[in-house]
Coordinates of C-alpha atoms in Angstrom, one line a residue:
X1 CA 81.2 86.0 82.4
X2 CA 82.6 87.1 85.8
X3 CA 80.1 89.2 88.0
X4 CA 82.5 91.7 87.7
X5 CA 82.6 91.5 83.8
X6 CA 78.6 91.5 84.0
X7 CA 78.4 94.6 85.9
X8 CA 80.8 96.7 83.0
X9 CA 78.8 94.8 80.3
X10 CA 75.8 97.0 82.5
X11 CA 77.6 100.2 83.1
X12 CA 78.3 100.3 79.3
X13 CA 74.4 100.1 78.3
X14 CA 73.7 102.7 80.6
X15 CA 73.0 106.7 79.9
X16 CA 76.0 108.4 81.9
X17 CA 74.4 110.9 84.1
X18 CA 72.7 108.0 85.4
X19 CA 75.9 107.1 87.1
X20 CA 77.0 108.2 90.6
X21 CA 79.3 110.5 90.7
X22 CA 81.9 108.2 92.4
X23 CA 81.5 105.2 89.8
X24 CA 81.8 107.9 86.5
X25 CA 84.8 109.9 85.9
X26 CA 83.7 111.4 82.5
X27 CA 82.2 110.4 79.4
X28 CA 81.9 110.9 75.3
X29 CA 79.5 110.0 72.8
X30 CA 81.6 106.8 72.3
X31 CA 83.0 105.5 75.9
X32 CA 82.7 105.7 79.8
X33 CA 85.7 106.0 81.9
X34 CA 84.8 105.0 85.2
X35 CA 86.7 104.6 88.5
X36 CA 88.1 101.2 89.0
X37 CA 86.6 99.3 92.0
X38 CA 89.4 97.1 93.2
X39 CA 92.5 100.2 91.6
X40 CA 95.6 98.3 91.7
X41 CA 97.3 101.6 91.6
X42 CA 96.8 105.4 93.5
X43 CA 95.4 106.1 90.1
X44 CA 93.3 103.9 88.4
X45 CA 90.3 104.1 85.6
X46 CA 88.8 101.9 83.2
X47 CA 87.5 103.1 79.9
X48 CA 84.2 101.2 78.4
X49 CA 83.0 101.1 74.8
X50 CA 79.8 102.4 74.6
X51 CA 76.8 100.3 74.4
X52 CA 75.0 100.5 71.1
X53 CA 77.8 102.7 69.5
X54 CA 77.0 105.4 67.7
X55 CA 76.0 104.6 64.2
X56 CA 77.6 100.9 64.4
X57 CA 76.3 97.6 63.7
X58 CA 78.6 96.7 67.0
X59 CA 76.6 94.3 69.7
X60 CA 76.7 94.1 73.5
X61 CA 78.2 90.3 72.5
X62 CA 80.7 92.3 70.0
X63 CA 82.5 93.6 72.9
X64 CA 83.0 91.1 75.5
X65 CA 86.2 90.9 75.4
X66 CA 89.3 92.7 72.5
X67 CA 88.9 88.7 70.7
X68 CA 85.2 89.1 70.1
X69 CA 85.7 92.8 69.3
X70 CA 88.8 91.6 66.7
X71 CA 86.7 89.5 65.0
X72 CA 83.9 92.0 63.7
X73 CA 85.3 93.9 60.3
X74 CA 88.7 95.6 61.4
X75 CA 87.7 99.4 60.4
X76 CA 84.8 98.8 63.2
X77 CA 86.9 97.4 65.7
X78 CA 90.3 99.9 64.5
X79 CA 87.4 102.6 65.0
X80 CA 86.3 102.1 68.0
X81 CA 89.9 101.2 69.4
X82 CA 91.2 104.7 68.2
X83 CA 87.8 106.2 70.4
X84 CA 89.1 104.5 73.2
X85 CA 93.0 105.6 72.7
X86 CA 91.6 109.2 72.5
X87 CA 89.7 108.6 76.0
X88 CA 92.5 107.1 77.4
X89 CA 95.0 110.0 76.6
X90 CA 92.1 112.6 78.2
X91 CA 92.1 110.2 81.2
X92 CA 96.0 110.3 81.3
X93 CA 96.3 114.1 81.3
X94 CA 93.2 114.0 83.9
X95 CA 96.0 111.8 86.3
X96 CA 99.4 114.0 85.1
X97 CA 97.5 116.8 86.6
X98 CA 96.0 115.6 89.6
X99 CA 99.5 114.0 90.2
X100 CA 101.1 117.0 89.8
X101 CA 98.5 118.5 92.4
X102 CA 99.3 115.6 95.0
X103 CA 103.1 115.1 94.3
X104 CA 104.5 118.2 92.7
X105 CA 105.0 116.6 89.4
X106 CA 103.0 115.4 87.0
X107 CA 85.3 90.2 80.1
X108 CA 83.5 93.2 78.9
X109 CA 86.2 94.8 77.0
X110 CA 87.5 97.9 78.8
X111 CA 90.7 100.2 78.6
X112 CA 92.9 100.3 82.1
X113 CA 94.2 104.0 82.6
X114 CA 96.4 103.9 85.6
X115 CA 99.2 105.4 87.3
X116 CA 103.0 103.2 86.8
X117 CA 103.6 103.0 90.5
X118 CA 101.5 100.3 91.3
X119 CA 101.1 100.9 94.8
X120 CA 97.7 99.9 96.1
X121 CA 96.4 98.3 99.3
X122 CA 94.5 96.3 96.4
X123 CA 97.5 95.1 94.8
X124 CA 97.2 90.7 97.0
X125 CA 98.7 88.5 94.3
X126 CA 100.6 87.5 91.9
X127 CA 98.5 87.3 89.3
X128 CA 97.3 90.8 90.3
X129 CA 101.2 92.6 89.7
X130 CA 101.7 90.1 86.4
X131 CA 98.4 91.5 85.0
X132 CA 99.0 95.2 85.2
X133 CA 103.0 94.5 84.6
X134 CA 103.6 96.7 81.8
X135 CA 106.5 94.6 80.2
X136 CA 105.4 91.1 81.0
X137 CA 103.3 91.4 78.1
X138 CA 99.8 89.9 79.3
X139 CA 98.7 93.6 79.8
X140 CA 98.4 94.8 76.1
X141 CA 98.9 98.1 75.3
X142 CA 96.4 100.0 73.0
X143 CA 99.1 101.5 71.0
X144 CA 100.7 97.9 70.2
X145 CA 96.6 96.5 69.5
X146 CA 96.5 99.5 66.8
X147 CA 99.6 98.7 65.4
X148 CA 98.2 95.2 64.3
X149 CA 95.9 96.9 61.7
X150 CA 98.7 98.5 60.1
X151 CA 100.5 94.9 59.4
X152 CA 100.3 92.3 56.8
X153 CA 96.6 90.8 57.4
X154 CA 97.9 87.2 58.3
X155 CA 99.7 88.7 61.2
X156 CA 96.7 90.7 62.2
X157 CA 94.5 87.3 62.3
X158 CA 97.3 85.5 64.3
X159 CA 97.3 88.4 67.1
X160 CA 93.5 88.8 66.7
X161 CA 92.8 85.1 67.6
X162 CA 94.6 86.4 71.4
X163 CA 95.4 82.8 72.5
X164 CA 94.0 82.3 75.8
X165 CA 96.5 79.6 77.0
X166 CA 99.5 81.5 76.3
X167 CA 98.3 84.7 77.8
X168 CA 97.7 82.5 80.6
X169 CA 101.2 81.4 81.4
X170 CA 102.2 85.0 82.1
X171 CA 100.6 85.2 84.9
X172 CA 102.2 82.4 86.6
X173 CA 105.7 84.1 85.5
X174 CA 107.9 84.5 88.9
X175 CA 107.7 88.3 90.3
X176 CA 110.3 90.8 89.1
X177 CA 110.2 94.4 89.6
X178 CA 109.1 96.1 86.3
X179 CA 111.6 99.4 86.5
X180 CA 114.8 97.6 87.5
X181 CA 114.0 94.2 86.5
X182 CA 114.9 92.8 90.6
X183 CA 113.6 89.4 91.3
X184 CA 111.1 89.6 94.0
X185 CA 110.3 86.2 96.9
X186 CA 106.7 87.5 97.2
X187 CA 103.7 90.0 97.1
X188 CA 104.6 92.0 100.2
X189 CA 109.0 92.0 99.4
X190 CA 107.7 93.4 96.1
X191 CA 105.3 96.3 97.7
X192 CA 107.7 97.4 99.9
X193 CA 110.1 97.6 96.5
X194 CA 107.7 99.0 94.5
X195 CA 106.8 101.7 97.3
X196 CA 110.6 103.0 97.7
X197 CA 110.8 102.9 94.1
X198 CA 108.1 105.4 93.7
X199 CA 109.0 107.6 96.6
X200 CA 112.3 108.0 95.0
X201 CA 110.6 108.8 91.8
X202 CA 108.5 111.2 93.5
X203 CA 111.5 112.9 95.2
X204 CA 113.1 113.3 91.6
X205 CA 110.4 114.7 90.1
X206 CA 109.5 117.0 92.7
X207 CA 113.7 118.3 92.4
X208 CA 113.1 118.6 89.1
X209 CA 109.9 120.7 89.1
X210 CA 111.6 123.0 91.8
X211 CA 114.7 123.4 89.7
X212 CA 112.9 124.4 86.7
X213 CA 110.5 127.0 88.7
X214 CA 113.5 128.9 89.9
X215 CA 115.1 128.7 86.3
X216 CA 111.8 130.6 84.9
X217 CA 112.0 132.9 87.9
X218 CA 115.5 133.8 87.1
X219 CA 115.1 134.1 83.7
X220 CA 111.8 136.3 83.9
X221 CA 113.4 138.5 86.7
X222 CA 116.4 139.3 83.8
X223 CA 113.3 139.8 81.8
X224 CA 112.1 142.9 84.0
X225 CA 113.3 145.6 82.0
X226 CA 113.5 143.7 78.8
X227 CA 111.4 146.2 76.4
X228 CA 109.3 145.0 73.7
X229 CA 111.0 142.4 73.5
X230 CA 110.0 140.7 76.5
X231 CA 106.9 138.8 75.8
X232 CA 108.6 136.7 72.6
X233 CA 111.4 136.0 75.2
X234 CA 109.2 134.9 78.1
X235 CA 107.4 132.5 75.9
X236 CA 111.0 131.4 74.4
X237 CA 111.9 130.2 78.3
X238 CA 108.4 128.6 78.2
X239 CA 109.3 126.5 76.2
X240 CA 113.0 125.9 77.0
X241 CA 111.4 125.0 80.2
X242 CA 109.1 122.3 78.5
X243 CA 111.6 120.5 76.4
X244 CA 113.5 120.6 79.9
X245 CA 111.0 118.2 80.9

């Protein structure tokens, strides 16, 4: 085990207001989510199973890594996953919001939580990028993990035995920008992409939030002298407004 993976496998064991405040982000009975130390994006969290779980016959050895976890009895390991989906969608609003603040728009086994853009002064290699790629496949997303408990149960054990060697190759897989698929020579021709791509992102969004402000301020100034029927119509272009999104 990594010294990396060690220091998680100790962060998990640990009672969560014994944390500093710039290692924890939050916590639940079942999982940590704590602040990445080397974030290969702006935003960037990892979420951490719990150490003993609550009311579970689950090990410190049972969750090195999603194999070891896999191979315990699959309502444990379907359990705990689903904790640490539920985690992961807190941490996600956590980001939309603090995004949305910033930019005007919204082996110990761990969950990444982080940001699509992918632009961090962390972010060297190649086999950083190809890790956190999210259509590479070598990053596996939780909602694609859970989905293997739903399938026949010899395709569950076939995914579940998480074949190192072919995970492997992926990282060794030439660089290509994730969004438009571009090829890329190398780490820094692929920043530089990956930086105008999200400052074009962030100048769409940030159109779109501004357009959709002074559409609710339009509609709510026709709203003015509306009568009693103003506060069912205000909530109706609430929620035009949302499904705008």
């Amino acid at each position: 085990m990594s010294s990396n993976l060690y220091i998680l496998r100790n962060y998990a064991q640990k009672v969560p207001s014994s944390l500093p405040s710039s290692i924890l982000f939050s916590s639940s009975s079942q999982s940590l989510t704590i602040y990445d130390a080397f974030p290969k994006s702006i935003f960037h969290f990892l979420i951490l199973p719990r150490v003993p779980q609550p009311g579970s016959s689950i090990g410190v050895d049972d969750l090195d890594s999603l194999k070891s976890l896999l191979a315990h009895d699959k309502a444990t390991a379907r359990e705990i996953l689903n904790a640490l989906n539920e985690d992961a969608i807190k941490a996600k609003k956590e980001i939309e919001t603090e995004m949305q603040k910033r930019y005007g728009f919204k082996c110990h086994l761990h969950l990444h939580v982080l940001s699509s853009d992918l632009c961090s002064p962390k972010l060297k290699h190649k086999k950083h990028y190809n890790s956190f790629n999210p259509k590479l496949g070598f990053f596996l997303h939780i909602d694609e993990v859970l989905s293997w408990f739903d399938s026949d149960p010899s395709y569950y054990d076939q995914m579940a035995k998480l074949d190192e060697k072919a995970y492997e190759k992926l990282l060794k897989e030439d660089l290509v920008c994730w969004k438009c698929e571009s090829p890329m020579k190398n780490i820094p021709t692929l920043k530089e992409h990956l930086q105008e791509e999200w400052d074009k992102e962030s100048k769409r969004e940030k159109a779109r939030a501004e357009r959709k402000r002074k559409l609710e301020e339009k509609e709510k100034t026709k709203l003015s002298d509306g009568g009693e029927n103003a506060e069912a119509q205000v909530e109706h272009i609430e929620k035009k407004a949302k499904t705008s999104d």
